[in-house]
Amino acid sequence: MDVNVAAAAFAAVCGLGVGVAGTLAFRWSERSQVAGAPAGPAAGPVLPPGVAIVLSVLRSSAVVLDERDAVVKASSAAYTFGLVRGDQLVPEELLRMARETRRDGEIRQRDLLLARRDGQELEVSARVAPLGSRLVLLLVEDRTEARRVDAVRRDFVANVSHELKTPVGALSLLAEAVLDASDDPEAVRRFSGRMQVESARLTNLVQELIDLSRVQNDHPLQDIAPVPVDELVAEAVDRCRQVAQNKQITLAVGGDPGLVIPGDHNQLVMALGNLVENAVNYSPERTRVDIDVRVTGRKAVIAVSDQGIGIPHRDLDRIFERFYRVDPARSRATGGTGLGLSIVKHIVAGHGGEVTVRSLEGVGTTFTLVLPLLPADERGHHALDAASTVTRPGAPSAPSGSSDLAPSYNSREGSG
């Protein structure tokens, strides 16, 4: 067997550079020369020196076949994916590629869809090359996840384009309407008001895209500090204060005071604020939204419950997807972009926690954040300071018109 030819073919099919191919060929040739004369007739095909070692470190599934299509060497991944069973290569598509390469000596590469033993389909990129005069090497790379990511990326770009097109198109039409109605002050005011709404939608969408991009990056949190949960809840409630007052919705805070969690304060406010804002937006007038804080083991559990329209069971598995809306028409009416829950999911995951949801149509929805607590020996004065700011029974009431929105930790019945 010409090991130089085998080395060059092997390096080429593995996708290695010319320099690496030359190095491998030189080393294998050197080893063969040191080995001296052949030690007699071989019982069967033998791998060129070093090939087995290289195969063992490749991420791709690797299979070496002899002239009878029997498996001489296979990586563990090849068995895991069901490509090899016993000493036989299973997928017919790969066998055909191997036979074609053995016949004409050409290196081949194809994208294939293979069926696994569990019934699932596997999208792979297969490369086949001759390995010396008697062997054929197959490398199979699983591309299923890469293709899924590509599809998600394409969908994301399409969704962003669509979401941007709607307010931009509306602004263009409204601007034309304002020009045409320049002699009608009432019409100008009406169209200008609608332009402000569409402009706010566009601004909100762009900001949430920026927020999502920030929380999706793979870098660790940059601004980790002790975050008093009481302050976190108070800021989230304050974000929705005006909308809740307009709808006469009571925001009730209860549970365990004085908890402290480690994290990025702004991100955590954004996550909890999104949940409270959704609860208010999707609740009927004169109802109640509860924010309940509890300790479970070494975790802080923050539950946001509403008495709103609820989420159909079929949608619960998808509501954290980007741009997914249960009711697109209602989301647009409330200014929703379909990104809020995706942002929540990424923020919570970045803080080592999780977010769950349970809902019953016509009854209400509860979103629950579970986040690690700051160890007691690291809290110091943070928990005490936070607890001292909480409104207690008998404390002075909030200013008139907002008493139902002031955070308090009075005992109360749970809401639906």
Short mmCIF file of C-alpha atoms in Angstrom, two decimals:
data_model
loop_
_atom_site.label_atom_id
_atom_site.label_comp_id
_atom_site.label_asym_id
_atom_site.label_seq_id
_atom_site.Cartn_x
_atom_site.Cartn_y
_atom_site.Cartn_z
CA MET A 1 0.00 0.00 0.00
CA ASP A 2 1.29 3.49 -0.90
CA VAL A 3 0.98 5.28 2.44
CA ASN A 4 1.81 8.66 0.91
CA VAL A 5 -1.20 8.43 -1.38
CA ALA A 6 -3.34 7.18 1.48
CA ALA A 7 -2.24 10.04 3.72
CA ALA A 8 -2.96 12.68 1.11
CA ALA A 9 -6.43 11.30 0.41
CA PHE A 10 -7.19 10.94 4.09
CA ALA A 11 -6.15 14.51 4.90
CA ALA A 12 -8.11 15.87 1.94
CA VAL A 13 -11.36 14.17 2.88
CA CYS A 14 -10.97 15.31 6.50
CA GLY A 15 -10.91 18.89 5.26
CA LEU A 16 -7.35 19.53 6.43
CA GLY A 17 -5.03 22.08 4.82
CA VAL A 18 -2.36 21.24 2.27
CA GLY A 19 0.36 21.80 4.85
CA VAL A 20 -1.21 19.36 7.29
CA ALA A 21 -1.70 16.82 4.52
CA GLY A 22 1.97 17.05 3.61
CA THR A 23 3.02 16.70 7.23
CA LEU A 24 0.88 13.60 7.73
CA ALA A 25 2.14 12.06 4.51
CA PHE A 26 5.76 12.74 5.48
CA ARG A 27 5.36 11.29 8.97
CA TRP A 28 3.52 8.20 7.79
CA SER A 29 6.10 7.65 5.05
CA GLU A 30 8.87 8.07 7.63
CA ARG A 31 7.25 5.50 9.90
CA SER A 32 6.87 3.01 7.08
CA GLN A 33 10.56 3.37 6.21
CA VAL A 34 11.60 2.86 9.84
CA ALA A 35 9.44 -0.23 10.03
CA GLY A 36 11.65 -1.94 7.46
CA ALA A 37 10.59 -4.77 5.16
CA PRO A 38 7.10 -6.27 5.26
CA ALA A 39 6.66 -9.05 7.80
CA GLY A 40 4.91 -11.46 5.43
CA PRO A 41 1.45 -11.62 3.88
CA ALA A 42 -1.28 -9.77 5.78
CA ALA A 43 -4.45 -11.51 6.85
CA GLY A 44 -6.55 -8.58 5.71
CA PRO A 45 -6.54 -4.85 5.03
CA VAL A 46 -4.49 -2.84 7.51
CA LEU A 47 -4.97 0.86 8.21
CA PRO A 48 -2.06 3.13 7.31
CA PRO A 49 -0.05 4.12 10.40
CA GLY A 50 -1.63 6.95 12.37
CA VAL A 51 -5.04 6.79 10.70
CA ALA A 52 -6.73 5.11 13.66
CA ILE A 53 -5.39 7.81 16.00
CA VAL A 54 -6.65 10.61 13.78
CA LEU A 55 -10.06 8.95 13.41
CA SER A 56 -10.40 8.73 17.18
CA VAL A 57 -10.19 12.52 17.61
CA LEU A 58 -12.44 13.56 14.73
CA ARG A 59 -15.84 15.01 15.63
CA SER A 60 -17.36 13.47 12.50
CA SER A 61 -18.55 9.87 12.35
CA ALA A 62 -15.76 7.94 10.60
CA VAL A 63 -15.97 4.55 8.88
CA VAL A 64 -13.28 2.66 6.93
CA LEU A 65 -14.50 -0.07 4.54
CA ASP A 66 -12.54 -2.80 2.78
CA GLU A 67 -13.07 -4.04 -0.77
CA ARG A 68 -15.96 -6.28 0.40
CA ASP A 69 -17.77 -3.34 2.09
CA ALA A 70 -16.93 -4.77 5.51
CA VAL A 71 -16.15 -2.28 8.28
CA VAL A 72 -12.44 -2.26 9.14
CA LYS A 73 -12.64 0.65 11.59
CA ALA A 74 -15.50 2.83 12.84
CA SER A 75 -15.68 5.61 15.40
CA SER A 76 -18.01 5.43 18.38
CA ALA A 77 -20.14 8.20 16.85
CA ALA A 78 -20.78 6.00 13.80
CA TYR A 79 -22.31 3.37 16.08
CA THR A 80 -24.22 5.96 18.11
CA PHE A 81 -25.93 7.37 15.02
CA GLY A 82 -26.74 3.88 13.74
CA LEU A 83 -24.48 4.13 10.69
CA VAL A 84 -22.72 0.87 11.55
CA ARG A 85 -24.23 -2.36 12.80
CA GLY A 86 -21.84 -5.21 13.50
CA ASP A 87 -19.28 -5.02 10.70
CA GLN A 88 -21.68 -3.56 8.13
CA LEU A 89 -22.41 -0.02 6.99
CA VAL A 90 -26.20 0.39 7.19
CA PRO A 91 -27.30 3.37 5.02
CA GLU A 92 -27.57 2.35 1.36
CA GLU A 93 -26.79 5.90 0.24
CA LEU A 94 -23.38 5.75 1.91
CA LEU A 95 -22.67 2.29 0.51
CA ARG A 96 -23.37 3.56 -3.01
CA MET A 97 -21.00 6.48 -2.49
CA ALA A 98 -18.29 4.12 -1.20
CA ARG A 99 -18.64 1.77 -4.18
CA GLU A 100 -18.52 4.64 -6.67
CA THR A 101 -15.36 6.00 -5.06
CA ARG A 102 -13.75 2.54 -4.98
CA ARG A 103 -14.51 2.15 -8.67
CA ASP A 104 -13.12 5.46 -9.98
CA GLY A 105 -10.95 6.75 -7.10
CA GLU A 106 -12.78 10.10 -6.95
CA ILE A 107 -13.44 11.97 -3.69
CA ARG A 108 -17.16 12.64 -3.23
CA GLN A 109 -19.22 14.90 -0.98
CA ARG A 110 -23.01 14.94 -0.68
CA ASP A 111 -25.72 16.18 1.67
CA LEU A 112 -28.02 13.34 2.63
CA LEU A 113 -31.13 12.74 4.73
CA LEU A 114 -30.71 9.50 6.68
CA ALA A 115 -33.28 7.63 8.76
CA ARG A 116 -32.21 6.65 12.27
CA ARG A 117 -33.31 3.53 14.09
CA ASP A 118 -35.53 5.63 16.37
CA GLY A 119 -37.43 6.93 13.34
CA GLN A 120 -35.93 10.42 13.38
CA GLU A 121 -34.29 11.91 10.32
CA LEU A 122 -30.65 12.92 10.33
CA GLU A 123 -29.35 15.63 8.03
CA VAL A 124 -25.72 14.85 7.26
CA SER A 125 -22.84 15.95 5.09
CA ALA A 126 -21.01 12.85 3.82
CA ARG A 127 -17.49 12.75 2.35
CA VAL A 128 -15.90 9.66 0.83
CA ALA A 129 -12.32 9.12 -0.39
CA PRO A 130 -10.07 6.19 -1.27
CA LEU A 131 -7.62 5.23 1.45
CA GLY A 132 -4.82 3.44 -0.35
CA SER A 133 -5.61 0.78 -2.94
CA ARG A 134 -8.00 -1.39 -0.92
CA LEU A 135 -9.79 0.83 1.61
CA VAL A 136 -12.43 3.56 1.46
CA LEU A 137 -12.89 6.23 4.13
CA LEU A 138 -16.28 7.80 4.92
CA LEU A 139 -16.73 10.86 7.13
CA VAL A 140 -20.29 11.75 8.09
CA GLU A 141 -21.02 15.03 9.88
CA ASP A 142 -24.37 15.59 11.58
CA ARG A 143 -25.77 18.86 10.23
CA THR A 144 -29.23 18.58 11.79
CA GLU A 145 -28.65 21.19 14.49
CA ALA A 146 -26.77 23.51 12.14
CA ARG A 147 -29.65 23.38 9.65
CA ARG A 148 -32.14 24.03 12.44
CA VAL A 149 -30.16 27.08 13.54
CA ASP A 150 -30.03 28.30 9.94
CA ALA A 151 -33.79 27.90 9.65
CA VAL A 152 -34.34 29.79 12.91
CA ARG A 153 -32.04 32.57 11.68
CA ARG A 154 -33.91 32.83 8.38
CA ASP A 155 -37.26 32.92 10.17
CA PHE A 156 -35.94 35.58 12.53
CA VAL A 157 -34.80 37.81 9.66
CA ALA A 158 -38.13 37.32 7.89
CA ASN A 159 -40.06 38.15 11.06
CA VAL A 160 -37.98 41.24 11.78
CA SER A 161 -38.49 42.44 8.22
CA HIS A 162 -42.24 41.94 8.52
CA GLU A 163 -42.49 43.58 11.93
CA LEU A 164 -40.49 46.60 10.77
CA LYS A 165 -42.43 46.89 7.54
CA THR A 166 -45.79 47.29 9.29
CA PRO A 167 -45.10 50.46 11.35
CA VAL A 168 -42.82 51.95 8.68
CA GLY A 169 -45.52 51.49 6.05
CA ALA A 170 -48.14 52.95 8.38
CA LEU A 171 -45.95 55.98 9.09
CA SER A 172 -45.48 56.59 5.38
CA LEU A 173 -49.22 56.48 4.69
CA LEU A 174 -50.02 58.68 7.67
CA ALA A 175 -47.42 61.24 6.59
CA GLU A 176 -49.10 61.43 3.18
CA ALA A 177 -52.49 61.80 4.88
CA VAL A 178 -51.17 64.69 7.01
CA LEU A 179 -49.93 66.47 3.88
CA ASP A 180 -53.27 65.99 2.13
CA ALA A 181 -55.16 67.25 5.19
CA SER A 182 -52.97 70.28 5.84
CA ASP A 183 -56.00 72.58 5.67
CA ASP A 184 -57.96 70.47 8.18
CA PRO A 185 -56.50 70.94 11.71
CA GLU A 186 -58.70 68.24 13.23
CA ALA A 187 -57.59 65.63 10.67
CA VAL A 188 -53.96 66.64 11.16
CA ARG A 189 -54.27 66.12 14.92
CA ARG A 190 -55.92 62.73 14.39
CA PHE A 191 -53.30 61.50 11.93
CA SER A 192 -50.47 62.91 14.05
CA GLY A 193 -51.74 60.95 17.04
CA ARG A 194 -51.72 57.75 15.01
CA MET A 195 -48.21 58.56 13.80
CA GLN A 196 -47.09 58.81 17.42
CA VAL A 197 -48.56 55.38 18.12
CA GLU A 198 -46.79 53.77 15.16
CA SER A 199 -43.56 55.57 16.00
CA ALA A 200 -43.76 54.24 19.56
CA ARG A 201 -44.33 50.72 18.21
CA LEU A 202 -41.28 51.03 15.98
CA THR A 203 -39.14 52.39 18.81
CA ASN A 204 -40.30 49.61 21.14
CA LEU A 205 -39.54 46.94 18.54
CA VAL A 206 -36.04 48.25 17.86
CA GLN A 207 -35.30 48.53 21.59
CA GLU A 208 -36.48 44.98 22.26
CA LEU A 209 -34.37 43.69 19.38
CA ILE A 210 -31.38 45.39 20.97
CA ASP A 211 -32.29 43.96 24.39
CA LEU A 212 -32.69 40.47 22.95
CA SER A 213 -29.33 40.70 21.19
CA ARG A 214 -27.65 41.71 24.45
CA VAL A 215 -29.12 38.94 26.58
CA GLN A 216 -28.54 36.27 23.92
CA ASN A 217 -24.78 36.71 23.71
CA ASP A 218 -22.62 33.99 25.14
CA HIS A 219 -20.60 36.26 27.42
CA PRO A 220 -21.04 36.01 31.20
CA LEU A 221 -22.98 38.71 32.97
CA GLN A 222 -20.87 41.84 33.18
CA ASP A 223 -22.56 43.72 36.03
CA ILE A 224 -23.26 41.15 38.75
CA ALA A 225 -24.20 42.69 42.08
CA PRO A 226 -26.54 41.94 45.00
CA VAL A 227 -30.10 42.75 43.86
CA PRO A 228 -32.74 43.19 46.60
CA VAL A 229 -35.88 41.46 45.36
CA ASP A 230 -38.08 44.08 47.06
CA GLU A 231 -36.51 46.80 44.92
CA LEU A 232 -36.83 44.60 41.86
CA VAL A 233 -40.55 44.11 42.44
CA ALA A 234 -41.12 47.79 43.24
CA GLU A 235 -39.50 48.90 39.97
CA ALA A 236 -41.41 46.33 37.92
CA VAL A 237 -44.68 47.47 39.49
CA ASP A 238 -43.83 51.12 38.91
CA ARG A 239 -43.36 50.48 35.19
CA CYS A 240 -47.00 49.41 34.91
CA ARG A 241 -48.49 51.82 37.43
CA GLN A 242 -50.22 54.17 35.00
CA VAL A 243 -51.68 51.45 32.75
CA ALA A 244 -52.95 49.56 35.80
CA GLN A 245 -54.60 52.71 37.18
CA ASN A 246 -56.27 53.40 33.84
CA LYS A 247 -57.75 49.88 33.85
CA GLN A 248 -58.46 49.94 37.61
CA ILE A 249 -56.32 46.85 38.08
CA THR A 250 -54.95 46.16 41.56
CA LEU A 251 -51.28 45.21 41.74
CA ALA A 252 -50.80 43.27 44.98
CA VAL A 253 -47.36 42.29 46.28
CA GLY A 254 -46.91 39.64 48.95
CA GLY A 255 -44.64 36.94 50.31
CA ASP A 256 -41.22 36.91 51.94
CA PRO A 257 -39.43 40.28 52.22
CA GLY A 258 -35.72 40.98 52.41
CA LEU A 259 -34.49 38.50 49.78
CA VAL A 260 -31.35 39.23 47.77
CA ILE A 261 -30.29 37.61 44.51
CA PRO A 262 -27.05 38.03 42.53
CA GLY A 263 -27.33 39.41 39.03
CA ASP A 264 -27.66 42.32 36.67
CA HIS A 265 -30.18 44.72 38.20
CA ASN A 266 -31.36 46.23 34.90
CA GLN A 267 -31.82 42.86 33.21
CA LEU A 268 -33.79 41.44 36.14
CA VAL A 269 -36.05 44.51 36.24
CA MET A 270 -36.62 44.07 32.51
CA ALA A 271 -37.56 40.40 32.91
CA LEU A 272 -39.96 40.85 35.82
CA GLY A 273 -41.31 44.08 34.33
CA ASN A 274 -42.18 42.26 31.10
CA LEU A 275 -44.17 39.67 33.04
CA VAL A 276 -46.06 42.26 35.10
CA GLU A 277 -46.71 44.36 31.99
CA ASN A 278 -48.11 41.34 30.13
CA ALA A 279 -50.32 40.49 33.09
CA VAL A 280 -51.78 44.01 33.11
CA ASN A 281 -52.19 44.21 29.33
CA TYR A 282 -54.02 40.89 29.07
CA SER A 283 -56.26 41.35 32.12
CA PRO A 284 -59.80 42.75 32.05
CA GLU A 285 -60.56 45.97 33.89
CA ARG A 286 -61.18 45.90 37.64
CA THR A 287 -59.22 42.68 38.18
CA ARG A 288 -56.10 41.86 40.18
CA VAL A 289 -52.48 41.02 39.41
CA ASP A 290 -50.48 39.35 42.18
CA ILE A 291 -46.70 39.36 42.54
CA ASP A 292 -45.77 36.77 45.14
CA VAL A 293 -42.20 36.29 46.45
CA ARG A 294 -41.23 33.13 48.32
CA VAL A 295 -38.13 31.23 49.42
CA THR A 296 -37.82 27.60 48.35
CA GLY A 297 -34.57 26.04 49.50
CA ARG A 298 -31.82 28.25 48.14
CA LYS A 299 -34.02 29.79 45.47
CA ALA A 300 -36.14 32.90 45.24
CA VAL A 301 -39.48 32.12 43.60
CA ILE A 302 -41.31 35.10 42.10
CA ALA A 303 -44.79 34.36 40.74
CA VAL A 304 -46.82 36.82 38.66
CA SER A 305 -50.50 35.81 38.49
CA ASP A 306 -53.36 37.48 36.65
CA GLN A 307 -57.08 36.95 36.20
CA GLY A 308 -56.90 37.47 32.46
CA ILE A 309 -57.92 35.63 29.33
CA GLY A 310 -55.45 32.76 29.82
CA ILE A 311 -53.30 30.96 27.26
CA PRO A 312 -54.53 27.94 25.26
CA HIS A 313 -52.73 24.75 26.22
CA ARG A 314 -51.55 24.22 22.63
CA ASP A 315 -49.60 27.49 22.77
CA LEU A 316 -47.82 27.02 26.11
CA ASP A 317 -44.80 25.28 24.57
CA ARG A 318 -44.24 28.09 22.06
CA ILE A 319 -44.87 31.33 23.91
CA PHE A 320 -41.15 31.83 24.64
CA GLU A 321 -40.27 31.75 20.93
CA ARG A 322 -39.27 35.01 19.30
CA PHE A 323 -42.20 36.83 17.66
CA TYR A 324 -44.68 34.13 18.68
CA ARG A 325 -48.05 35.59 19.61
CA VAL A 326 -51.07 33.71 20.91
CA ASP A 327 -53.38 36.42 19.56
CA PRO A 328 -51.54 38.60 17.01
CA ALA A 329 -54.38 41.13 16.72
CA ARG A 330 -54.57 41.66 20.48
CA SER A 331 -50.78 41.86 20.77
CA ARG A 332 -50.63 44.64 18.22
CA ALA A 333 -53.45 46.46 19.96
CA THR A 334 -51.48 46.42 23.22
CA GLY A 335 -48.20 47.31 21.51
CA GLY A 336 -46.67 43.86 21.98
CA THR A 337 -43.77 42.83 19.76
CA GLY A 338 -43.71 39.10 20.49
CA LEU A 339 -40.18 39.42 21.91
CA GLY A 340 -40.89 40.06 25.59
CA LEU A 341 -41.13 36.46 26.78
CA SER A 342 -38.11 35.44 24.73
CA ILE A 343 -36.15 38.20 26.47
CA VAL A 344 -37.41 36.95 29.85
CA LYS A 345 -36.30 33.39 29.07
CA HIS A 346 -32.77 34.42 28.08
CA ILE A 347 -32.31 36.76 31.04
CA VAL A 348 -33.43 34.15 33.55
CA ALA A 349 -31.29 31.43 31.93
CA GLY A 350 -28.30 33.78 32.03
CA HIS A 351 -28.82 34.14 35.79
CA GLY A 352 -28.86 30.38 36.34
CA GLY A 353 -32.63 30.24 36.84
CA GLU A 354 -35.73 29.12 35.01
CA VAL A 355 -39.14 30.48 34.04
CA THR A 356 -42.30 28.39 33.95
CA VAL A 357 -45.92 29.05 33.07
CA ARG A 358 -49.28 27.56 33.93
CA SER A 359 -52.53 28.85 32.54
CA LEU A 360 -56.23 28.12 32.23
CA GLU A 361 -58.30 29.85 29.58
CA GLY A 362 -60.81 32.25 31.04
CA VAL A 363 -59.27 31.94 34.52
CA GLY A 364 -55.77 33.39 34.33
CA THR A 365 -52.07 32.78 33.97
CA THR A 366 -49.13 32.47 36.35
CA PHE A 367 -45.53 32.98 35.27
CA THR A 368 -42.93 31.90 37.82
CA LEU A 369 -39.29 32.96 37.98
CA VAL A 370 -36.94 30.73 39.99
CA LEU A 371 -33.58 32.39 40.70
CA PRO A 372 -30.63 31.49 42.96
CA LEU A 373 -30.48 33.41 46.24
CA LEU A 374 -27.35 35.24 47.27
CA PRO A 375 -25.68 33.16 50.04
CA ALA A 376 -26.53 34.50 53.50
CA ASP A 377 -22.90 35.32 54.34
CA GLU A 378 -22.68 37.55 51.25
CA ARG A 379 -25.88 39.48 51.81
CA GLY A 380 -24.64 41.60 54.71
CA HIS A 381 -26.66 44.74 55.02
CA HIS A 382 -28.33 44.44 51.58
CA ALA A 383 -31.26 42.35 52.81
CA LEU A 384 -31.74 44.55 55.88
CA ASP A 385 -31.74 47.74 53.84
CA ALA A 386 -34.17 46.28 51.33
CA ALA A 387 -36.52 45.02 54.03
CA SER A 388 -36.59 48.41 55.73
CA THR A 389 -38.01 50.04 52.58
CA VAL A 390 -41.04 47.76 52.32
CA THR A 391 -44.45 49.09 53.31
CA ARG A 392 -45.73 47.22 56.36
CA PRO A 393 -49.19 47.00 57.93
CA GLY A 394 -49.81 50.19 59.83
CA ALA A 395 -47.28 52.17 57.85
CA PRO A 396 -48.36 55.42 56.19
CA SER A 397 -50.47 54.75 53.13
CA ALA A 398 -49.45 55.62 49.61
CA PRO A 399 -50.56 58.88 48.07
CA SER A 400 -54.20 59.14 47.09
CA GLY A 401 -55.00 57.44 43.82
CA SER A 402 -52.23 54.83 44.04
CA SER A 403 -52.86 52.97 47.29
CA ASP A 404 -53.86 49.82 45.44
CA LEU A 405 -50.50 49.82 43.64
CA ALA A 406 -48.12 50.31 46.55
CA PRO A 407 -45.99 47.19 47.18
CA SER A 408 -46.85 45.61 50.51
CA TYR A 409 -46.28 42.25 52.14
CA ASN A 410 -49.62 41.89 53.92
CA SER A 411 -50.92 38.36 54.18
CA ARG A 412 -53.59 37.70 51.59
CA GLU A 413 -55.42 34.97 49.76
CA GLY A 414 -53.85 33.66 46.58
CA SER A 415 -55.42 34.73 43.31
CA GLY A 416 -56.29 32.77 40.27
#
